[in-house]
Coordinates of C-alpha atoms and ligand atoms in Angstrom, one line a residue:
M284 CA -73.3 -84.9 129.7
T285 CA -74.9 -82.3 127.6
D286 CA -77.2 -79.7 129.3
T287 CA -80.2 -79.6 127.1
S288 CA -81.4 -76.7 128.2
K289 CA -78.6 -75.1 126.2
L290 CA -79.8 -76.7 122.8
I291 CA -80.9 -74.2 120.1
V292 CA -83.2 -76.3 117.9
G293 CA -82.6 -76.0 114.2
R294 CA -83.7 -77.4 110.8
T295 CA -81.0 -80.0 110.6
G296 CA -80.9 -80.8 114.3
S297 CA -79.6 -78.9 117.8
W298 CA -76.5 -76.2 118.2
E299 CA -75.1 -74.9 120.9
M300 CA -73.0 -71.4 121.1
V301 CA -69.9 -71.0 122.9
L302 CA -69.1 -67.2 123.9
G303 CA -66.1 -65.8 125.1
L304 CA -66.2 -61.7 126.2
E305 CA -63.5 -59.1 126.2
I306 CA -64.6 -56.4 128.6
H307 CA -63.2 -53.1 128.4
A308 CA -63.5 -50.8 132.0
Q309 CA -62.1 -47.9 132.2
V310 CA -59.7 -47.5 135.3
A311 CA -61.2 -45.4 137.9
S312 CA -58.3 -42.5 137.8
K313 CA -58.4 -39.0 137.9
A314 CA -55.7 -38.8 135.0
K315 CA -54.6 -40.8 132.0
L316 CA -52.1 -43.7 132.1
F317 CA -49.3 -41.9 129.7
S318 CA -49.9 -38.3 130.6
G319 CA -50.9 -36.0 133.4
A320 CA -54.3 -34.7 131.7
A321 CA -57.6 -35.3 133.9
V322 CA -60.5 -37.7 133.0
G323 CA -63.6 -37.1 133.0
F324 CA -67.0 -37.1 131.9
G325 CA -68.7 -33.8 130.6
A326 CA -65.8 -31.8 129.5
G327 CA -65.8 -29.8 126.7
P328 CA -64.3 -30.7 123.5
N329 CA -60.5 -31.1 123.8
E330 CA -60.3 -29.6 127.0
Q331 CA -59.0 -32.7 128.7
V332 CA -55.8 -33.3 126.2
S333 CA -52.3 -33.2 127.0
L334 CA -48.9 -33.0 124.2
V335 CA -48.6 -36.3 125.2
D336 CA -52.3 -37.1 124.1
A337 CA -52.2 -35.0 120.9
A338 CA -49.4 -36.9 120.0
M339 CA -46.9 -34.1 119.5
P340 CA -43.8 -34.4 118.6
G341 CA -41.1 -35.6 120.9
M342 CA -43.4 -36.3 123.6
L343 CA -42.7 -39.1 125.9
P344 CA -45.4 -41.4 127.5
V345 CA -44.5 -42.0 131.3
I346 CA -46.8 -44.6 133.1
N347 CA -49.5 -43.7 135.8
R348 CA -48.6 -45.7 138.8
F349 CA -51.7 -45.6 140.4
C350 CA -53.5 -47.3 137.0
V351 CA -51.2 -50.2 137.4
E352 CA -52.0 -50.4 140.6
Q353 CA -56.0 -50.7 139.9
A354 CA -55.1 -53.4 137.4
V355 CA -52.8 -55.1 139.6
K356 CA -55.8 -55.2 142.2
T357 CA -58.4 -56.3 139.6
G358 CA -56.1 -58.9 138.7
L359 CA -55.8 -60.3 142.5
G360 CA -60.0 -59.5 142.7
L361 CA -60.4 -61.8 139.9
K362 CA -58.0 -64.3 141.6
A363 CA -55.2 -64.3 138.8
Q364 CA -51.9 -64.5 138.0
I365 CA -50.1 -61.0 138.5
N366 CA -47.1 -60.9 136.2
L367 CA -43.9 -59.0 138.1
R368 CA -42.6 -58.3 134.5
S369 CA -44.4 -57.0 131.3
S370 CA -44.5 -54.6 128.8
F371 CA -46.3 -52.5 126.6
D372 CA -46.6 -52.9 122.9
R373 CA -47.5 -50.5 119.6
K374 CA -50.7 -51.3 118.2
N375 CA -50.5 -49.7 114.9
Y376 CA -53.6 -48.4 112.9
F377 CA -55.0 -45.3 111.3
Y378 CA -57.6 -43.9 112.5
P379 CA -58.6 -39.9 112.7
D380 CA -59.3 -39.9 116.5
L381 CA -55.8 -41.7 117.0
P382 CA -53.4 -39.3 116.5
Q383 CA -50.3 -41.3 117.8
G384 CA -51.3 -43.6 114.5
Y385 CA -50.7 -46.5 117.4
Q386 CA -52.4 -47.4 120.6
I387 CA -49.9 -48.3 123.2
S388 CA -51.4 -51.8 124.6
Q389 CA -49.9 -55.1 126.2
F390 CA -49.8 -58.0 123.7
K391 CA -47.4 -60.3 124.6
D392 CA -46.8 -60.0 128.4
P393 CA -49.7 -58.9 129.8
V394 CA -49.4 -57.5 133.5
V395 CA -52.3 -60.0 134.5
G396 CA -52.9 -63.7 133.5
E397 CA -55.0 -66.4 134.6
G398 CA -57.5 -66.4 136.6
E399 CA -61.1 -67.4 137.2
V400 CA -65.1 -65.5 138.0
I401 CA -67.4 -67.5 139.9
V402 CA -70.9 -66.1 138.4
E403 CA -74.3 -66.8 140.0
H404 CA -76.9 -68.4 137.4
D405 CA -80.5 -66.0 138.5
D406 CA -81.8 -69.4 140.7
G407 CA -78.6 -68.8 142.8
S408 CA -76.4 -71.7 141.3
T409 CA -73.1 -70.8 140.0
F410 CA -70.6 -71.7 137.3
T411 CA -67.1 -70.8 136.6
V412 CA -65.3 -68.3 134.2
R413 CA -61.7 -68.6 133.0
I414 CA -60.3 -65.4 133.1
E415 CA -57.5 -65.8 129.7
R416 CA -55.3 -62.5 130.8
L417 CA -55.8 -58.9 132.1
H418 CA -53.8 -56.0 130.1
L419 CA -53.2 -52.3 130.5
E420 CA -54.1 -50.2 127.3
Q421 CA -55.3 -46.3 126.2
D422 CA -58.4 -45.9 124.9
A423 CA -58.8 -43.8 121.4
G424 CA -60.4 -40.4 121.1
K425 CA -64.1 -39.8 119.5
S426 CA -64.7 -38.7 116.0
L427 CA -68.0 -36.8 116.1
H428 CA -70.0 -37.0 113.0
D429 CA -72.9 -35.1 113.9
Q430 CA -71.6 -31.5 114.6
D431 CA -71.4 -30.7 111.0
P432 CA -73.1 -32.1 107.5
N433 CA -69.8 -31.6 106.0
A434 CA -67.4 -32.6 108.7
T435 CA -66.1 -34.9 111.3
Y436 CA -64.6 -33.5 114.3
V437 CA -62.3 -34.8 116.9
D438 CA -62.8 -34.9 120.5
L439 CA -59.3 -36.2 121.9
N440 CA -60.3 -36.3 125.7
R441 CA -61.1 -39.9 125.9
A442 CA -57.5 -40.0 124.1
G443 CA -55.0 -42.2 126.5
T444 CA -57.4 -42.7 129.4
A445 CA -56.6 -46.2 130.9
L446 CA -58.4 -49.4 130.0
M447 CA -58.2 -52.6 131.4
E448 CA -59.6 -55.7 128.9
I449 CA -60.4 -58.4 130.7
V450 CA -60.2 -61.5 128.1
S451 CA -62.5 -64.6 129.1
K452 CA -61.9 -68.0 128.1
P453 CA -65.0 -69.1 125.5
D454 CA -66.5 -70.5 128.7
M455 CA -70.2 -68.8 128.6
R456 CA -73.0 -71.3 126.9
S457 CA -76.1 -69.0 126.6
S458 CA -76.6 -65.2 126.5
A459 CA -77.9 -65.0 130.3
E460 CA -74.3 -66.7 131.2
A461 CA -72.5 -64.1 129.4
A462 CA -74.9 -61.3 130.8
A463 CA -74.4 -62.6 134.1
Y464 CA -70.6 -62.8 134.1
V465 CA -70.3 -59.2 133.2
K466 CA -72.7 -58.3 135.8
K467 CA -70.1 -60.3 138.3
V468 CA -66.9 -58.6 136.9
R469 CA -68.6 -55.5 137.1
T470 CA -69.5 -56.2 140.8
I471 CA -65.9 -57.5 141.7
L472 CA -64.5 -54.0 140.0
V473 CA -66.8 -52.0 141.4
Y474 CA -66.4 -53.3 145.1
L475 CA -62.5 -53.2 144.3
G476 CA -63.0 -49.4 143.6
T477 CA -60.9 -49.7 140.4
C478 CA -63.9 -49.0 137.7
D479 CA -66.9 -47.2 138.2
G480 CA -68.4 -49.9 136.1
D481 CA -70.9 -47.3 134.4
M482 CA -72.1 -48.9 131.4
E483 CA -74.5 -46.2 130.0
K484 CA -71.2 -43.8 130.0
G485 CA -69.2 -46.6 128.2
N486 CA -67.1 -46.8 131.3
L487 CA -67.6 -50.6 131.1
R488 CA -68.2 -52.6 127.8
A489 CA -68.1 -55.6 126.4
D490 CA -66.9 -57.4 122.9
V491 CA -68.6 -60.5 122.4
N492 CA -67.1 -63.7 120.5
V493 CA -69.8 -65.8 119.3
S494 CA -69.7 -69.3 117.9
V495 CA -71.9 -72.2 117.3
C496 CA -71.3 -76.0 117.2
R497 CA -73.2 -79.2 117.5
P498 CA -73.7 -81.0 121.0
G499 CA -70.7 -82.6 122.5
A500 CA -68.0 -80.7 120.4
Y501 CA -67.6 -78.1 123.1
E502 CA -66.9 -80.8 125.5
K503 CA -64.2 -82.1 123.2
F504 CA -62.7 -78.9 123.2
R505 CA -62.5 -78.1 126.9
E506 CA -60.9 -81.8 127.2
T507 CA -58.0 -81.1 124.4
G508 CA -58.2 -77.4 124.4
D509 CA -58.1 -77.8 120.6
F510 CA -60.1 -74.4 119.2
S511 CA -60.6 -76.6 116.0
H512 CA -63.5 -78.3 117.6
L513 CA -65.5 -75.0 117.9
G514 CA -67.3 -73.0 115.2
T515 CA -65.6 -70.3 113.6
R516 CA -66.3 -67.1 115.7
C517 CA -67.7 -63.7 115.4
E518 CA -67.0 -60.7 117.5
I519 CA -69.3 -57.6 118.2
K520 CA -67.8 -55.1 119.3
N521 CA -68.5 -52.5 122.2
V522 CA -72.1 -53.7 123.4
N523 CA -72.5 -51.7 126.8
S524 CA -75.8 -53.1 128.0
Y525 CA -76.6 -56.2 129.3
R526 CA -79.7 -56.2 127.4
Y527 CA -77.9 -55.4 124.0
I528 CA -75.1 -58.4 124.9
Q529 CA -78.1 -60.6 125.3
Q530 CA -79.8 -59.8 122.5
A531 CA -76.9 -59.4 120.4
I532 CA -75.6 -63.0 121.1
E533 CA -79.6 -64.8 120.5
Y534 CA -79.6 -62.5 117.1
E535 CA -75.8 -63.9 116.2
A536 CA -76.1 -67.5 117.0
R537 CA -79.2 -67.9 114.8
R538 CA -77.4 -65.9 111.7
Q539 CA -75.0 -68.6 112.3
I540 CA -76.7 -71.1 112.3
E541 CA -78.8 -70.5 109.3
I542 CA -75.7 -69.7 107.2
I543 CA -74.3 -73.2 108.4
E544 CA -77.9 -74.9 107.7
D545 CA -78.0 -73.0 104.2
G546 CA -74.7 -74.8 103.3
G547 CA -72.8 -71.8 103.5
K548 CA -69.8 -70.7 106.3
V549 CA -69.4 -68.7 108.8
V550 CA -67.1 -66.0 108.0
Q551 CA -64.7 -64.6 111.1
E552 CA -65.2 -61.0 111.3
T553 CA -65.9 -58.0 113.3
R554 CA -69.9 -57.0 113.9
L555 CA -71.7 -54.2 115.2
F556 CA -75.3 -54.8 117.2
D557 CA -77.7 -52.2 115.9
P558 CA -80.2 -51.6 119.1
S559 CA -82.8 -50.3 117.0
K560 CA -83.5 -53.0 114.7
I561 CA -82.1 -55.6 117.2
E562 CA -79.2 -57.3 115.0
T563 CA -75.5 -57.4 114.1
R564 CA -74.3 -56.3 110.6
S565 CA -70.7 -56.3 109.5
M566 CA -67.8 -54.2 110.2
R567 CA -64.9 -55.5 108.7
S568 CA -64.2 -59.1 108.0
K569 CA -61.0 -60.9 108.4
E570 CA -59.5 -60.3 105.1
E571 CA -59.8 -56.6 105.8
A572 CA -58.5 -56.9 109.5
H573 CA -55.9 -54.6 110.3
D574 CA -52.4 -55.8 110.3
Y575 CA -51.3 -54.1 113.9
R576 CA -47.6 -54.8 113.0
Y577 CA -47.1 -55.3 117.1
F578 CA -43.8 -54.1 118.6
P579 CA -42.6 -53.1 121.7
D580 CA -42.9 -49.8 122.4
P581 CA -39.3 -48.0 122.7
D582 CA -40.3 -45.3 124.5
L583 CA -41.7 -47.6 127.7
L584 CA -39.2 -50.0 129.5
P585 CA -40.4 -53.1 130.7
L586 CA -42.8 -52.9 133.8
V587 CA -41.6 -54.8 136.9
L588 CA -43.2 -54.8 140.2
D589 CA -41.9 -55.1 143.2
P590 CA -43.4 -58.1 145.2
A591 CA -43.5 -56.6 148.3
W592 CA -45.9 -54.1 146.8
V593 CA -48.3 -56.3 145.2
K594 CA -48.3 -58.1 148.5
R595 CA -49.4 -54.7 150.3
I596 CA -51.9 -54.4 147.4
E597 CA -53.0 -57.9 148.0
D598 CA -53.7 -57.0 152.1
S599 CA -55.8 -54.1 151.5
L600 CA -57.9 -55.4 149.2
P601 CA -61.4 -55.4 150.6
E602 CA -64.1 -58.1 151.5
L603 CA -64.8 -59.3 147.9
P604 CA -68.2 -60.3 146.4
D605 CA -67.6 -64.0 147.0
A606 CA -66.2 -63.8 150.4
K607 CA -68.9 -61.4 151.5
K608 CA -71.5 -63.9 150.1
A609 CA -70.1 -67.0 151.8
R610 CA -69.7 -64.8 155.1
L611 CA -73.4 -63.8 154.6
Q612 CA -74.7 -67.3 154.5
S613 CA -72.6 -68.5 157.4
Q614 CA -73.2 -65.8 160.0
Y615 CA -76.6 -64.9 159.2
G616 CA -78.2 -68.4 157.7
L617 CA -79.4 -67.0 154.7
S618 CA -79.5 -69.1 151.5
A619 CA -77.0 -68.9 148.7
Y620 CA -79.7 -67.1 146.5
D621 CA -80.3 -64.2 149.4
A622 CA -76.9 -63.4 150.0
G623 CA -76.5 -63.6 146.2
V624 CA -78.9 -60.7 145.8
L625 CA -77.5 -58.9 148.7
I626 CA -74.2 -59.0 147.7
T627 CA -74.9 -57.7 144.1
E628 CA -74.2 -53.9 145.5
Q629 CA -71.7 -53.6 148.7
A630 CA -74.0 -51.1 149.6
R631 CA -77.3 -53.6 149.7
A632 CA -74.9 -56.1 151.6
D633 CA -74.0 -53.2 154.4
F634 CA -77.6 -52.1 154.4
F635 CA -78.8 -55.3 155.2
E636 CA -76.1 -56.1 157.7
E637 CA -77.0 -52.5 159.4
A638 CA -80.4 -53.4 159.9
A639 CA -80.2 -57.4 160.3
K640 CA -78.6 -56.4 164.2
G641 CA -80.6 -58.7 166.5
R642 CA -83.3 -59.1 163.9
D643 CA -84.7 -61.8 162.0
A644 CA -82.1 -62.3 158.9
K645 CA -84.0 -63.6 156.5
L646 CA -86.8 -61.5 157.4
T647 CA -84.4 -58.3 156.5
S648 CA -83.2 -59.5 154.0
N649 CA -86.2 -60.1 152.5
W650 CA -87.8 -56.5 152.9
V651 CA -84.2 -54.8 151.7
T652 CA -83.9 -57.3 148.4
N653 CA -88.2 -57.0 147.8
E654 CA -90.0 -54.2 148.9
L655 CA -87.2 -52.0 149.5
A656 CA -85.4 -52.7 146.4
A657 CA -88.5 -52.4 144.3
R658 CA -89.3 -48.7 145.4
L659 CA -85.6 -47.5 145.1
T660 CA -86.0 -48.8 141.8
G661 CA -89.2 -47.4 141.1
S662 CA -87.7 -43.7 142.1
G663 CA -84.6 -44.5 140.5
Q664 CA -82.5 -44.0 143.9
D665 CA -79.2 -45.8 144.6
I666 CA -79.5 -47.6 148.2
E667 CA -76.9 -45.3 149.6
D668 CA -79.7 -42.0 148.9
S669 CA -82.4 -44.6 150.5
P670 CA -84.8 -42.2 152.1
L671 CA -85.8 -45.1 154.7
K672 CA -82.6 -46.4 156.7
P673 CA -81.3 -49.7 158.2
A674 CA -82.9 -48.5 161.5
D675 CA -86.6 -47.9 159.6
I676 CA -86.6 -51.5 157.9
A677 CA -85.0 -53.0 161.3
E678 CA -88.0 -51.5 163.7
L679 CA -90.3 -52.5 161.0
V680 CA -88.7 -56.1 161.1
A681 CA -89.3 -56.1 165.1
L682 CA -93.1 -55.1 165.1
I683 CA -93.5 -58.3 162.7
E684 CA -91.1 -60.5 164.7
E685 CA -93.0 -59.1 168.2
G686 CA -96.7 -60.4 166.2
V687 CA -97.5 -57.0 166.5
I688 CA -98.2 -56.5 162.8
S689 CA -98.9 -59.5 160.3
S690 CA -96.6 -59.8 157.1
K691 CA -99.7 -58.3 155.4
I692 CA -100.3 -55.6 157.5
A693 CA -96.4 -54.8 157.3
K694 CA -96.8 -54.0 153.5
D695 CA -99.4 -51.2 154.6
V696 CA -97.0 -49.7 157.4
F697 CA -94.0 -50.0 155.0
D698 CA -95.5 -47.7 151.8
R699 CA -97.0 -45.4 154.8
M700 CA -93.2 -45.4 155.9
W701 CA -91.9 -44.6 152.1
A702 CA -94.9 -42.1 152.0
G703 CA -93.0 -40.3 154.9
E704 CA -95.6 -41.0 157.3
G705 CA -92.8 -41.5 160.0
G706 CA -91.4 -44.8 162.0
A707 CA -93.4 -48.3 161.7
R708 CA -94.2 -48.0 165.4
A709 CA -95.6 -44.8 165.4
I710 CA -97.5 -45.3 161.7
V711 CA -99.1 -48.5 163.9
E712 CA -100.0 -46.8 166.5
K713 CA -101.6 -43.6 164.8
Q714 CA -103.9 -45.8 162.9
G715 CA -104.6 -48.5 164.9
L716 CA -103.1 -51.4 163.0
Q717 CA -102.1 -53.6 165.7
Q718 CA -102.5 -57.4 165.2
V719 CA -105.8 -58.4 167.6
S720 CA -104.4 -60.9 169.5
D721 CA -106.6 -60.1 172.1
T722 CA -108.8 -63.7 172.3
G723 CA -111.7 -62.3 174.1
A724 CA -112.5 -59.6 171.2
L725 CA -111.7 -62.4 168.8
E726 CA -113.6 -64.7 170.6
K727 CA -117.5 -62.5 170.3
I728 CA -116.1 -62.5 166.4
I729 CA -116.3 -65.7 166.0
E730 CA -119.2 -66.9 167.6
D731 CA -121.4 -64.2 166.0
L732 CA -120.2 -65.2 162.8
I733 CA -121.0 -69.1 163.7
A734 CA -124.7 -67.9 164.6
A735 CA -124.9 -66.3 161.6
N736 CA -123.7 -68.9 158.8
P737 CA -125.2 -72.1 160.6
G738 CA -124.8 -73.6 157.2
Q739 CA -121.1 -73.2 156.8
A740 CA -120.3 -74.0 160.1
A741 CA -122.1 -77.5 159.3
A742 CA -119.9 -78.0 156.3
V743 CA -116.7 -77.3 158.0
V744 CA -117.8 -79.7 160.5
E745 CA -117.9 -82.2 157.8
K746 CA -114.6 -81.0 155.8
P747 CA -112.4 -79.2 158.3
Q748 CA -110.1 -77.6 154.9
A749 CA -113.5 -75.4 154.5
V750 CA -112.2 -73.4 157.8
G751 CA -110.4 -70.8 155.8
W752 CA -113.9 -69.2 154.6
F753 CA -114.4 -68.1 158.7
V754 CA -110.8 -67.5 158.7
G755 CA -111.4 -64.8 155.5
Q756 CA -114.6 -63.6 157.4
V757 CA -112.6 -62.6 160.9
M758 CA -109.9 -60.9 158.8
K759 CA -112.5 -59.0 157.0
A760 CA -114.5 -58.2 160.5
T761 CA -110.8 -56.8 161.6
G762 CA -109.2 -55.0 158.8
G763 CA -106.7 -58.0 158.6
K764 CA -105.5 -57.4 161.8
A765 CA -106.7 -60.5 163.7
N766 CA -103.2 -62.6 164.4
P767 CA -103.8 -65.9 162.1
G768 CA -102.8 -68.2 164.6
T769 CA -105.1 -67.1 167.5
V770 CA -108.1 -67.2 165.3
N771 CA -107.0 -70.6 163.8
Q772 CA -106.8 -71.8 167.5
L773 CA -110.2 -70.4 168.9
L774 CA -112.1 -71.4 165.3
K775 CA -110.9 -74.8 165.9
A776 CA -111.8 -74.8 169.3
K777 CA -115.3 -73.3 168.7
L778 CA -116.4 -75.5 166.3
G779 CA -115.1 -78.6 167.9
L780 CA -112.6 -79.3 165.3
E781 CA -109.6 -81.8 166.0
Ligands
ADP603 P1 -58.5 -61.5 119.5 O1 -57.2 -61.2 119.8 O2 -58.1 -61.7 117.7 O3 -59.7 -61.2 119.6 P2 -58.2 -63.9 121.0 O4 -57.5 -65.3 121.0 O5 -57.9 -63.1 121.8 O6 -58.5 -63.2 119.4 O7 -59.8 -64.2 121.8 C1 -60.9 -63.3 122.0 C2 -62.1 -63.6 122.6 O8 -62.9 -64.6 121.8 C3 -61.5 -64.4 123.9 O9 -62.3 -64.2 124.9 C4 -62.2 -66.1 123.3 O10 -62.2 -66.6 124.6 C5 -63.1 -65.8 122.4 N1 -63.3 -67.1 121.6 C6 -61.7 -67.6 120.8 N2 -62.5 -68.4 120.6 C7 -63.9 -68.9 120.2 C8 -64.8 -69.2 119.2 N3 -64.8 -70.6 118.6 N4 -66.5 -69.0 119.9 C9 -66.5 -68.2 121.3 N5 -65.6 -67.0 121.7 C10 -64.0 -67.7 120.9
MG604 MG1 -60.5 -59.3 119.9

């Protein structure tokens, strides 16, 4: 069945998009993949370059065991096949920021094979993206064109840094799905600690492959595995934010549809996304594509992993997002949606679990994911640095649970807590924000109101729904502190309803 929400309407009928992503994730390692040079952000140009990275004659690469371990960990986190034997190849191309003249990568035999990622839609429902492979490779250096009007400078600090390239199958069908997939992969990597996931620094970025086809064609591809059912794809290089990923895809799919509807053919090529114009433009076409002349790197032996070592890594994995989500649902009775929001960051889930001890879990989750999350975003802080601690939220939730304050007053209390006025209980006491459940006081207010508004009282007897007006007046008279349940009960009794 065709999911109509995925259809794009063109002049000649409906279209669908097909998306496959290659995510480049920088390994969270202090040293490079084949040299001992440091990896770090913010060093001066060429301060982190060893003779190996600079490709001095006679230098030999030595594989960094830690980086291999991170790749294996990541593979396990992606529920993927770990290949006990893999190898490194040379991918040859000439570029000023690549002093070796080739990049060491894994072409034929990657360290990680097929896996899968379960991804959350915005509404909490899920879909699966199949992983094709994960391989290790070196990053290149950086050409600096803006230092001198007449010259290009080269900074090799990044040259040789370890990257994990995670290649998906073409399983995403909308720009929102592509962004959600990158988010989920990022979350898994950050949980594993194998990549810091910092997209602004380019430590996680994606090449986005886009094609369009008519409804039904994708299903045929899935049945047969035959790519000829799909349209010709274009690859948009190095997109490093969720918003850019979505914008690039939307633009690119439209561009391809227009070409085909005008009677033309999409040319397979590499394109760049220009965020200032929100469009993609050609970088190089397939005709001028590099002939990489891959061949096994003779300087490196095949990478052979000890199954016991892999098993030890597997046994040491932390609780991963999907497992945590399932546990939060079963242990605390949270919805898939709430649990899904909490697990997007490990620290947020930890914060919740700490605050929810002995408290109403749903209520606690709401305060953590709504009010607190919004405030932290507003002040640009991570939950790790939250000025309000789990115990503070727990205290607030306790007051609501005990009926001392209403949820509405709780928002006011929260604002004061955020402003540093102290703990929830102290604020409630100091400001006299306790809910008025004292029947005597409320009875008096209600009697006065009925006496002063005989017309309204008569109307309510005719039409009981109109009681809301009186509830509103009581709230007003008590500054929002009346217990709504008590007010309703008393009103019904005094007005002779039911
Ligand atoms: P290359 O090495 O040339 O980039 P791959 O076969 O490794 O080619 O594919 C790269 C990415 O392109 C993968 O993520 C794959 O899922 C995706 N892809 C392949 N064909 C299509 C297509 N027709 N539409 C969208 N994505 C595609
Ligand atoms: Mg590619």
